[in-house]
XYZ file of C-alpha atoms in Angstrom:
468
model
C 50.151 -57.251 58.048
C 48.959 -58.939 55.082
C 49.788 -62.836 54.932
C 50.767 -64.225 51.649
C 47.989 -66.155 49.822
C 48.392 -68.913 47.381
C 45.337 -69.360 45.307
C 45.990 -71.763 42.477
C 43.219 -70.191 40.162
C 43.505 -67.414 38.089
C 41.500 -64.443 37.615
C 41.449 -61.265 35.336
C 42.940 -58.318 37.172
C 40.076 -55.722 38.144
C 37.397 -57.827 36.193
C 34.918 -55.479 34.111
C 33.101 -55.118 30.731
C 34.663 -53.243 28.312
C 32.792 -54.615 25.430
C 29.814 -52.146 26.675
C 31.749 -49.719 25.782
C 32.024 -50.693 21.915
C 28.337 -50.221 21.326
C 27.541 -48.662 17.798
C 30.568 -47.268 16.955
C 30.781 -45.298 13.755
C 33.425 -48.245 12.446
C 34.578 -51.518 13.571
C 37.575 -51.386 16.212
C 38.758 -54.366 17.571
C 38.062 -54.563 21.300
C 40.342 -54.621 24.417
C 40.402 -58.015 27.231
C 41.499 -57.230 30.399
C 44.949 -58.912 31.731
C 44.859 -62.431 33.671
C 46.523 -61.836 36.690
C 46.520 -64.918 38.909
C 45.043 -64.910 42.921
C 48.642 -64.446 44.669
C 49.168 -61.686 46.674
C 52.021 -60.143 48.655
C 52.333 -56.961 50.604
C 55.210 -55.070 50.454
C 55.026 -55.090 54.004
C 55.791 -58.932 53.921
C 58.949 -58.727 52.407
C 60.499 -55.700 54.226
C 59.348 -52.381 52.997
C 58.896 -49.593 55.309
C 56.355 -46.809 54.343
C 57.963 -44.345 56.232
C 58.706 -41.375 53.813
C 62.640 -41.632 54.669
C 63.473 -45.327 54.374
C 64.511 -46.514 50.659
C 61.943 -49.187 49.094
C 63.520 -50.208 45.650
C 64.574 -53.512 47.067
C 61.355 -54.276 48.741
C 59.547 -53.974 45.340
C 62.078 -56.207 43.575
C 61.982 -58.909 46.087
C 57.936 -58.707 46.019
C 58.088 -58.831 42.057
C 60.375 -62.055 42.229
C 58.230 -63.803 45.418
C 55.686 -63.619 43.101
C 57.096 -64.620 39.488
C 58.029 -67.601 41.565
C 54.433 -68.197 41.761
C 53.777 -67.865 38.576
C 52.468 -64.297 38.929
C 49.958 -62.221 41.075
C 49.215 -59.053 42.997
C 51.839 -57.073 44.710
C 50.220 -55.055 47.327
C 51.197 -51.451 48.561
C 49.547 -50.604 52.032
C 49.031 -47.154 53.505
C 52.468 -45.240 53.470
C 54.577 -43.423 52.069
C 57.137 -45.628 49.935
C 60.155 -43.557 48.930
C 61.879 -45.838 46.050
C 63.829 -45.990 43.344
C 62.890 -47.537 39.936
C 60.431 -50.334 39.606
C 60.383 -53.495 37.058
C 57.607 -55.202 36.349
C 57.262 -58.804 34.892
C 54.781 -60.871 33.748
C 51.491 -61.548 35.058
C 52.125 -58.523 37.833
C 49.717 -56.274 39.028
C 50.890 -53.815 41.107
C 48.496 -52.517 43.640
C 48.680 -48.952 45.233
C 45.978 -48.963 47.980
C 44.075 -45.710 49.572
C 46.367 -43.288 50.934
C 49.818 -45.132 49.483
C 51.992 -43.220 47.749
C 54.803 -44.632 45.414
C 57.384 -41.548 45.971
C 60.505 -41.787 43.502
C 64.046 -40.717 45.309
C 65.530 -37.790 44.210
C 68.701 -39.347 44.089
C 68.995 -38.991 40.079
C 71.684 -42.037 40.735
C 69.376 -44.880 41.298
C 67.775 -43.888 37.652
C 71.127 -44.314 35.028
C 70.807 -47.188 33.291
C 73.435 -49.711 34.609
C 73.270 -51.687 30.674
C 74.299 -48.089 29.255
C 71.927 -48.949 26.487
C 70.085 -45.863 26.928
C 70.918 -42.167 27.147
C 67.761 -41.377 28.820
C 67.488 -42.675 32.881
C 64.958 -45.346 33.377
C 61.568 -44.578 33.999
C 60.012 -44.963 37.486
C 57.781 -47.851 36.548
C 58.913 -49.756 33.537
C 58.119 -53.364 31.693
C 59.754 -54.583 28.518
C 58.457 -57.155 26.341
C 55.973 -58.690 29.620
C 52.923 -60.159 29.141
C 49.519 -59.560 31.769
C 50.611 -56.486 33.909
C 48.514 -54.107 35.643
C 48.950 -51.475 37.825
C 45.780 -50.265 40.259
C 44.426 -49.199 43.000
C 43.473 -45.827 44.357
C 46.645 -44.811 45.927
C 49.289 -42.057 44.609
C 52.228 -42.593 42.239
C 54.546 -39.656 42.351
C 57.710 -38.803 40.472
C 58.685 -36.078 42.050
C 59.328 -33.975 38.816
C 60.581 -30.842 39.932
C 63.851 -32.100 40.669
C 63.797 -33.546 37.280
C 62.078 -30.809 35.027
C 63.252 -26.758 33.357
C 61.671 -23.907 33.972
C 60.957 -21.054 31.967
C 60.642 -18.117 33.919
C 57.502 -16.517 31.593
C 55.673 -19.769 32.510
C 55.923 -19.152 36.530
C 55.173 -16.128 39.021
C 57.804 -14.362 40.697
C 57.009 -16.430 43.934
C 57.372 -19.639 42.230
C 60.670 -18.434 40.363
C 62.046 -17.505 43.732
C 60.630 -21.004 45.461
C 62.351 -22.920 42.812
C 65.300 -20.896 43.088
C 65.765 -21.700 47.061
C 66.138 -25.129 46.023
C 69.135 -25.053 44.469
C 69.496 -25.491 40.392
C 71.150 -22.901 38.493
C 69.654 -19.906 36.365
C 70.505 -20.074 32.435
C 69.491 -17.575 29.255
C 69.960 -14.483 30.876
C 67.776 -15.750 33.713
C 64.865 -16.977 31.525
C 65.292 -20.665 32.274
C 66.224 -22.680 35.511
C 67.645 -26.135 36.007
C 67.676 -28.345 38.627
C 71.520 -28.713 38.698
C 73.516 -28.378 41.720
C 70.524 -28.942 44.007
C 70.366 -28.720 47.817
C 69.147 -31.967 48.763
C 72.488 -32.902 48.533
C 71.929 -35.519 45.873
C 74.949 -35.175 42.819
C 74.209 -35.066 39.156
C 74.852 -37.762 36.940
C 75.596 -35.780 34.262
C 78.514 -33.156 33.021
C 76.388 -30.122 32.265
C 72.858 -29.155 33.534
C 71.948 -29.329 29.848
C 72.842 -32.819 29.092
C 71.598 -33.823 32.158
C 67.948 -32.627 31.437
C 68.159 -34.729 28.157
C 68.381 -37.913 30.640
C 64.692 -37.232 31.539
C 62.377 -40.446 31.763
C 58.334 -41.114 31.687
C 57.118 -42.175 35.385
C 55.309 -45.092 33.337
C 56.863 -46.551 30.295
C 55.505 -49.763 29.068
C 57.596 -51.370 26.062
C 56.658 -53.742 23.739
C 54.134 -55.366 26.204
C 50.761 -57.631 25.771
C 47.454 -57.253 27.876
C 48.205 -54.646 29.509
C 45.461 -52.663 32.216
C 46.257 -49.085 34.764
C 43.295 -48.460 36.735
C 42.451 -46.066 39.237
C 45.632 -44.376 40.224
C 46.554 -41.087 40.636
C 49.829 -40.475 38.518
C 51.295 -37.384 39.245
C 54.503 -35.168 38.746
C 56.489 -36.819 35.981
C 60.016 -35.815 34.861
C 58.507 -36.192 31.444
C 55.561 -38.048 30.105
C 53.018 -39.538 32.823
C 51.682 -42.635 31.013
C 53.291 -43.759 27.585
C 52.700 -47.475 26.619
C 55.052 -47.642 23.517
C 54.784 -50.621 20.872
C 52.106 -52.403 22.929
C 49.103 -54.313 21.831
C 45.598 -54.929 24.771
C 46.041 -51.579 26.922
C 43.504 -50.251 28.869
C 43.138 -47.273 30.854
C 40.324 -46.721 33.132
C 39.580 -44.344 35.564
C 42.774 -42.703 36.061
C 43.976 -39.290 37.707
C 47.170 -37.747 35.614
C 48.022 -34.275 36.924
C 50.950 -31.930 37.055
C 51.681 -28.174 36.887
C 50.034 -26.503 34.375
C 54.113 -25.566 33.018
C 55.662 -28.730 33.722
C 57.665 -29.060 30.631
C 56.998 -31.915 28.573
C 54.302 -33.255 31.251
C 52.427 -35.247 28.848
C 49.579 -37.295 30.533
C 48.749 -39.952 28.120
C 50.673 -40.786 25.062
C 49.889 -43.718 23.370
C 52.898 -44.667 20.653
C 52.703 -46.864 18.154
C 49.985 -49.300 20.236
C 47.204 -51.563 18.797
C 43.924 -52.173 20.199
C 43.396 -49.510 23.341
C 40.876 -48.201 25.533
C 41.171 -44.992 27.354
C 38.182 -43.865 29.702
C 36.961 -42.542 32.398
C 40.598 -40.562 32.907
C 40.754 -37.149 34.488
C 43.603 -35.093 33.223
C 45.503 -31.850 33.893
C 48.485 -31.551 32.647
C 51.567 -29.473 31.179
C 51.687 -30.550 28.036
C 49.311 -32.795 25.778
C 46.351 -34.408 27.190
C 45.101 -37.276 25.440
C 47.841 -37.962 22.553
C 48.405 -40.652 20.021
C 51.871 -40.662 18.300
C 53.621 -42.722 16.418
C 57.206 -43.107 14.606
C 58.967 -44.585 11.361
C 58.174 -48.228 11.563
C 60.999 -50.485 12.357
C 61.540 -54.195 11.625
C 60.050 -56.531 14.142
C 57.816 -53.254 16.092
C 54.313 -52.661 15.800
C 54.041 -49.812 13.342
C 51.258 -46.836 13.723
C 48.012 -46.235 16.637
C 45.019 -48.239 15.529
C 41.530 -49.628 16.739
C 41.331 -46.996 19.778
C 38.567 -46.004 21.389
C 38.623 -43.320 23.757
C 35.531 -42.067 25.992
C 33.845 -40.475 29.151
C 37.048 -38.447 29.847
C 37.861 -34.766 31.194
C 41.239 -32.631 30.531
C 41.213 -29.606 32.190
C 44.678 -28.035 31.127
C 46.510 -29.196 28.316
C 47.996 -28.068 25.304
C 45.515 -30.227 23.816
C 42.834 -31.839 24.957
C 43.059 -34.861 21.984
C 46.022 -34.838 19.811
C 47.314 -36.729 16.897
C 51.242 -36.301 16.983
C 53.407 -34.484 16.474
C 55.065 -37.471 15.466
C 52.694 -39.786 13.561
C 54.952 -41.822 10.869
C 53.840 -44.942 11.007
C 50.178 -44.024 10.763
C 47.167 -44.034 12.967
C 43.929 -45.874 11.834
C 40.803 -46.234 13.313
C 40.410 -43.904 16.054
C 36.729 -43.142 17.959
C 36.712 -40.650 20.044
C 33.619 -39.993 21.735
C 31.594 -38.172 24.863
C 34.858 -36.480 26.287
C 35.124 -32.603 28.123
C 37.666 -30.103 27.529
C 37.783 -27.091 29.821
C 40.499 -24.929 30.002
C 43.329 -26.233 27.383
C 44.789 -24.975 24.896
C 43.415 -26.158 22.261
C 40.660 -28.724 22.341
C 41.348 -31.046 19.235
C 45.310 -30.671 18.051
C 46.390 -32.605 15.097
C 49.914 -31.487 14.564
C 52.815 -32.950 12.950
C 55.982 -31.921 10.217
C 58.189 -33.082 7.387
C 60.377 -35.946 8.897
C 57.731 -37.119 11.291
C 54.469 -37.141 9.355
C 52.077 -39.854 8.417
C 49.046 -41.115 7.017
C 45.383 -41.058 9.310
C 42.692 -43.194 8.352
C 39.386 -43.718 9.603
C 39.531 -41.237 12.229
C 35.925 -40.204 14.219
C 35.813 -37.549 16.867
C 31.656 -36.633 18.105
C 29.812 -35.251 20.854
C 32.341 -33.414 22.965
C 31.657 -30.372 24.747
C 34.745 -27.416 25.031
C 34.846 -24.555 27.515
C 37.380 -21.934 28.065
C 39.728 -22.914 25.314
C 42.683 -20.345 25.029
C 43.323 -20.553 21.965
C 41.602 -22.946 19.104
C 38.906 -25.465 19.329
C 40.141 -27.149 16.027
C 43.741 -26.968 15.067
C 45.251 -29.123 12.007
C 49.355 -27.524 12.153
C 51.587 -29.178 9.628
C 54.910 -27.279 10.108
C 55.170 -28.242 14.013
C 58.734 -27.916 15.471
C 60.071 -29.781 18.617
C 61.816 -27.057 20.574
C 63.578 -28.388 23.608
C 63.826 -26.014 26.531
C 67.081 -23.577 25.666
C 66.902 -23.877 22.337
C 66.448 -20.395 20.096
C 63.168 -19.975 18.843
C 64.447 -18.081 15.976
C 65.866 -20.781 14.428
C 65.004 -21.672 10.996
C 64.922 -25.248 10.129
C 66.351 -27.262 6.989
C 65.027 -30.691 5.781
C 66.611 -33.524 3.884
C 64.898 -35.176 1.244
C 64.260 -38.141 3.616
C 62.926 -35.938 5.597
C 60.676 -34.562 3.132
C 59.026 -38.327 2.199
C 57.903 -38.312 5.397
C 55.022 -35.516 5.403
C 51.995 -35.066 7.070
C 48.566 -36.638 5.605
C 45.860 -35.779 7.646
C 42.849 -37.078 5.647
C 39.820 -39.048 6.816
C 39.040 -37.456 9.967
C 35.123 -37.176 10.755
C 34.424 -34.489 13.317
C 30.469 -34.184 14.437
C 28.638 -32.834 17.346
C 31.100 -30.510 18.944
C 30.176 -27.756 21.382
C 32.587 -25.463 22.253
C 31.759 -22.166 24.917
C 34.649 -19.895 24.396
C 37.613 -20.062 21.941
C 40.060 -17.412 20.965
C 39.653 -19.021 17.150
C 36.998 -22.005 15.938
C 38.902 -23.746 13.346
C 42.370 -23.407 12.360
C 44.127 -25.496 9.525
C 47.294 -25.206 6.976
C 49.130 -27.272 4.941
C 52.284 -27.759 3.229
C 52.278 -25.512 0.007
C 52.944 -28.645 -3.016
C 51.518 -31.207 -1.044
C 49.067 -32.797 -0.065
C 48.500 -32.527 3.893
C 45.017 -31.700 4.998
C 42.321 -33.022 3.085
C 38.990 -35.044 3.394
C 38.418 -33.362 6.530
C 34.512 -32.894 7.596
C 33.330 -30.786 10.673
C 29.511 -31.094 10.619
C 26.044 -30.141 13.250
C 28.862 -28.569 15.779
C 28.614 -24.911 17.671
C 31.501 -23.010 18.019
C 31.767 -19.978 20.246
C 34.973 -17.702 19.662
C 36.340 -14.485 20.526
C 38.786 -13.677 17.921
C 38.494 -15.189 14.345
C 35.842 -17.797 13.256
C 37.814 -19.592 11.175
C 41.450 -19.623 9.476
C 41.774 -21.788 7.270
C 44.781 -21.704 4.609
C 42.630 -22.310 1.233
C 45.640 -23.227 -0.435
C 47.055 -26.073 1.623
C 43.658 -27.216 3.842
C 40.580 -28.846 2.596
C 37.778 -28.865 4.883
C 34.213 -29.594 4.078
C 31.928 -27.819 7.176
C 28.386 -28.801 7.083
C 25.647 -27.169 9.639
C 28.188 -25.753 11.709
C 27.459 -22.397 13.704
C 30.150 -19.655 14.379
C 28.986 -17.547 16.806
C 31.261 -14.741 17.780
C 31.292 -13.581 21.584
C 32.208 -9.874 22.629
C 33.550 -9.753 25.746
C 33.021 -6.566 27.519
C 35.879 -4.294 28.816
C-alpha cells in the first residue's frame, strides 16, 4: 500500500517541453504551460477503495480529492484494479493518476449520475471540474464509461449478431425496429427518466472540464463514453498528450476530442477511433463573462483511424475559431479526413486557419469537405424533415474564410474536394488547397461554383479504378 507523502515543494504535473513543439509555425500561437501540481500523493487504497470490480468507489475518490485539497493539492493515485464508481469531482491543483492495468469503471446505476442541484437536464459527466485551477488527469491506466448502457442504436449501423447481443440485454426496440434503447435493462438498475426517449437526452461526456485554467490529460486510455470522450468547454492552458480515445465505430455521438470555446491548446501525440468526430473544435454564441470562440491551437503527431472526421471545425462554430495549426497528423479509415461543417443559427467566422503535411488513407467518403447546411439529427428523429430558420437564426451563418491547406496526401477517397455554400451569402471563400495529391474513386472534385471559392494551386487528382 502506498503511504501518504507530504512534500512541501511543488512541481509541474508530468513535466515536459511543449515549447518544442511551437517551432516555425506558419503564424504566431500562443503556447501552452503545463499545470503545477504539488508533491502530495494518496492512493486510493489509503483511504478505503477496493479495486475489486463489484465494490462501489465514488466515496473513496471524494475522500482522496478532499485529503488532498487539505494539503493544498497533489496526486491522487489509482493502483492496479478495477474501480467500479460513480461520478468523480475534481478540484484544484488535482491530478488524478490511473496507473498500468487500473481501470476507472463508471456504475451502471444511471442513479448515481442525476444531478442532485437540478441545474442540469443532462446527468453529470463521469469526470467533471468547474471553474478549478491546475488539474490533470494521467497515467497509463483505463477510464471506462461503460456507454452501452448509456447510448441508441440504429439497427443499419450494427450486424444482426450485435442487434441480437444488444437485444439480450434488455432495452426496448423503437421505429419499427430500426433503433434500440437501453430502457428497461436487465442489470436490474431503474431509469431515471419517464420515457426511453427523454432519458437518452440525459446523456453526459465521460470528461467534461468547465471553465477551468491549466489544465493537462496525459496518457490514458478513455474509452466508451455515453457521449463525447474528452470535451474541455470554456477553458484556457489545456493540453493533451499522448492519449488513447476509442469506442465503437457506431457509438452515437462518441466524439473523441471536442474542444469548445477553449484558448491556448495543445493536442498531440493522441490515437483516436471513434464513432463520431475525431479531432473537433466547436464553439457557440458568446455569452457574457465566457470565453468566446477556439483560438491559438496547435494540434500535431496524431492518428484517427475511424471517425466521421478526422479534423473538424463545428458544426457549431459561433463564436469563432482563430488561429488554428494543424500539422503532421494520419487519417486512415474515416469518413472524411478534413470536415468543416456548420449551418444558419450556429455559424461563425474562421481566421487564420493552417492545415499541412498530413497523409489520408482509406477515406470513405471525402478528403476535403466544407458543408454549410449541416443539420443536428438526434437519434429518432425523421430525416425527412425540412427545417425553418428565424432571422436570428439567419445572422448567425457560416464564414469559412482563411483556411490554408498544403501538403496533403490522400490514398483513396470516394471524392477529393467537396464544398457549398449558402446561395446570397457569403460562406466559403479565401480557401487555398495547394502542392497536395489526392487519390479518389468517384468524383475529383465538387465544388458548388456559386456558393464556394477555392483557389487550388499544384494539386494532383488522380482517379483510381478499382477492379471488379
Amino acid at each position: 500500500m502506498l503511504t501518504l507523502l507530504l512534500l512541501a515543494v511543488g512541481t509541474t504535473a508530468q513535466a515536459a517541453d511543449y515549447s518544442r513543439y511551437y517551432a516555425q509555425l506558419p503564424v504566431a500561437v500562443a503556447q501552452v504551460a503545463p499545470p503545477q501540481i504539488p508533491n502530495n500523493t494518496v492512493s486510493l487504497l489509503d483511504v478505503g477503495g477496493t479495486p475489486d470490480g463489484i465494490t462501489l468507489n465514488t466515496e473513496a475518490f471524494e475522500t482522496g480529492i478532499k485529503k488532498l485539497t487539505k494539503m493544498g493539492g497533489g496526486r491522487l493515485v489509482v493502483p492496479e484494479g478495477i474501480w467500479l464508481t460513480g461520478p468523480i469531482q475534481l478540484k484544484d491543483n488535482i491530478e488524478l493518476r490511473v496507473e498500468k492495468n487500473a481501470i476507472i469503471y463508471f456504475s451502471p446505476d444511471k442513479r448515481l449520475y442525476v444531478d442532485p442541484s437540478g441545474k442540469s437536464s443532462r446527468c453529470l459527466p463521469g469526470i467533471r471540474a468547474s471553474k478549478r485551477k491546475n488539474i490533470a488527469i494521467t497515467g497509463e491506466g483505463v477510464i471506462d464509461g461503460n456507454g452501452a448502457q448509456w447510448r441508441p442504436v440504429k439497427r443499419e449501423k450494427v450486424s444482426a449478431w450485435e442487434w441480437k447481443a444488444f437485444k439480450e440485454m434488455g432495452g426496448i426496440e423503437a421505429k419499427n425496429g430500426t433503433l434500440w434503447y437501453p430502457w428497461q435493462m436487465r442489470s436490474g438498475y431503474p431509469d431515471i427518466a419517464s420515457s426511453a426517449e427523454k432519458q437518452e437526452r440525459m446523456r453526459a461526456d465521460l470528461i467534461r472540464l468547465t471553465d477551468c485554467e491549466n489544465v493537462l490529460i496525459q496518457g490514458v486510455t478513455v474509452q466508451n463514453s455515453p457521449r463525447f470522450h474528452v470535451h474541455p468547454c470554456y477553458c484556457q492552458n489545456v493540453i493533451i498528450d499522448g492519449i488513447t480515445v476509442r469506442c465503437p465505430w457506431n457509438a452515437q455521438n462518441g466524439d473523441a476530442i471536442d474542444l469548445s470555446d477553449c484558448h491556448r491548446a495543445l493536442i498531440v501525440n493522441a490515437t483516436v477511433d471513434a464513432g463520431d468526430d475525431g479531432l473537433c473544435m466547436k464553439s457557440g454564441k458568446p455569452k457574457a463573462n465566457s470565453i468566446a470562440g477556439c483560438e491559438d491551437i496547435l494540434i500535431e503527431n496524431n492518428t484517427v483511424y475511424h471517425a466521421h472526421g478526422g479534423f473538424v471545425i463545428g458544426s457549431e462554430d459561433a463564436g469563432g475559431m482563430r488561429r488554428i495549426v494543424v500539422r503532421h497528423n494520419r487519417m486512415l479509415g474515416t469518413d472524411t479526413g478534413l470536415r468543416f461543417k456548420s449551418g444558419l443559427g450556429r455559424g461563425g467566422k474562421t481566421e487564420q486557419i493552417f492545415i499541412s503535411d498530413i497523409v489520408m488513407a482509406d477515406i470513405k467518403d471525402e478528403a476535403v469537405i466544407f458543408q454549410c447546411d449541416y443539420l443536428d439529427r438526434p437519434a429518432g428523429s425523421d430525416p425527412n424533415a425540412v427545417p425553418t430558420f428565424t432571422e436570428e437564426q439567419r445572422r448567425w451563418a457560416p464564414e469559412f474564410t482563411d483556411i490554408h491547406i498544403s501538403r496533403v496526401t490522400c490514398r483513396g477517397a470516394k471524392t477529393a474536394i467537396r464544398a457549398g455554400g449558402i446561395l446570397g451569402l457569403n460562406c466559403v471563400y479565401g480557401i487555398t488547397i495547394d502542392n497536395s495529391t489526392f487519390v479518389y474513386t468517384k468524383t475529383a472534385t465538387q465544388i458548388d461554383e456559386k456558393t464556394a471559392q477555392l483557389k487550388l494551386t499544384d494539386v494532383k487528382l488522380v482517379e483510381y479504378k478499382m477492379t471488379e
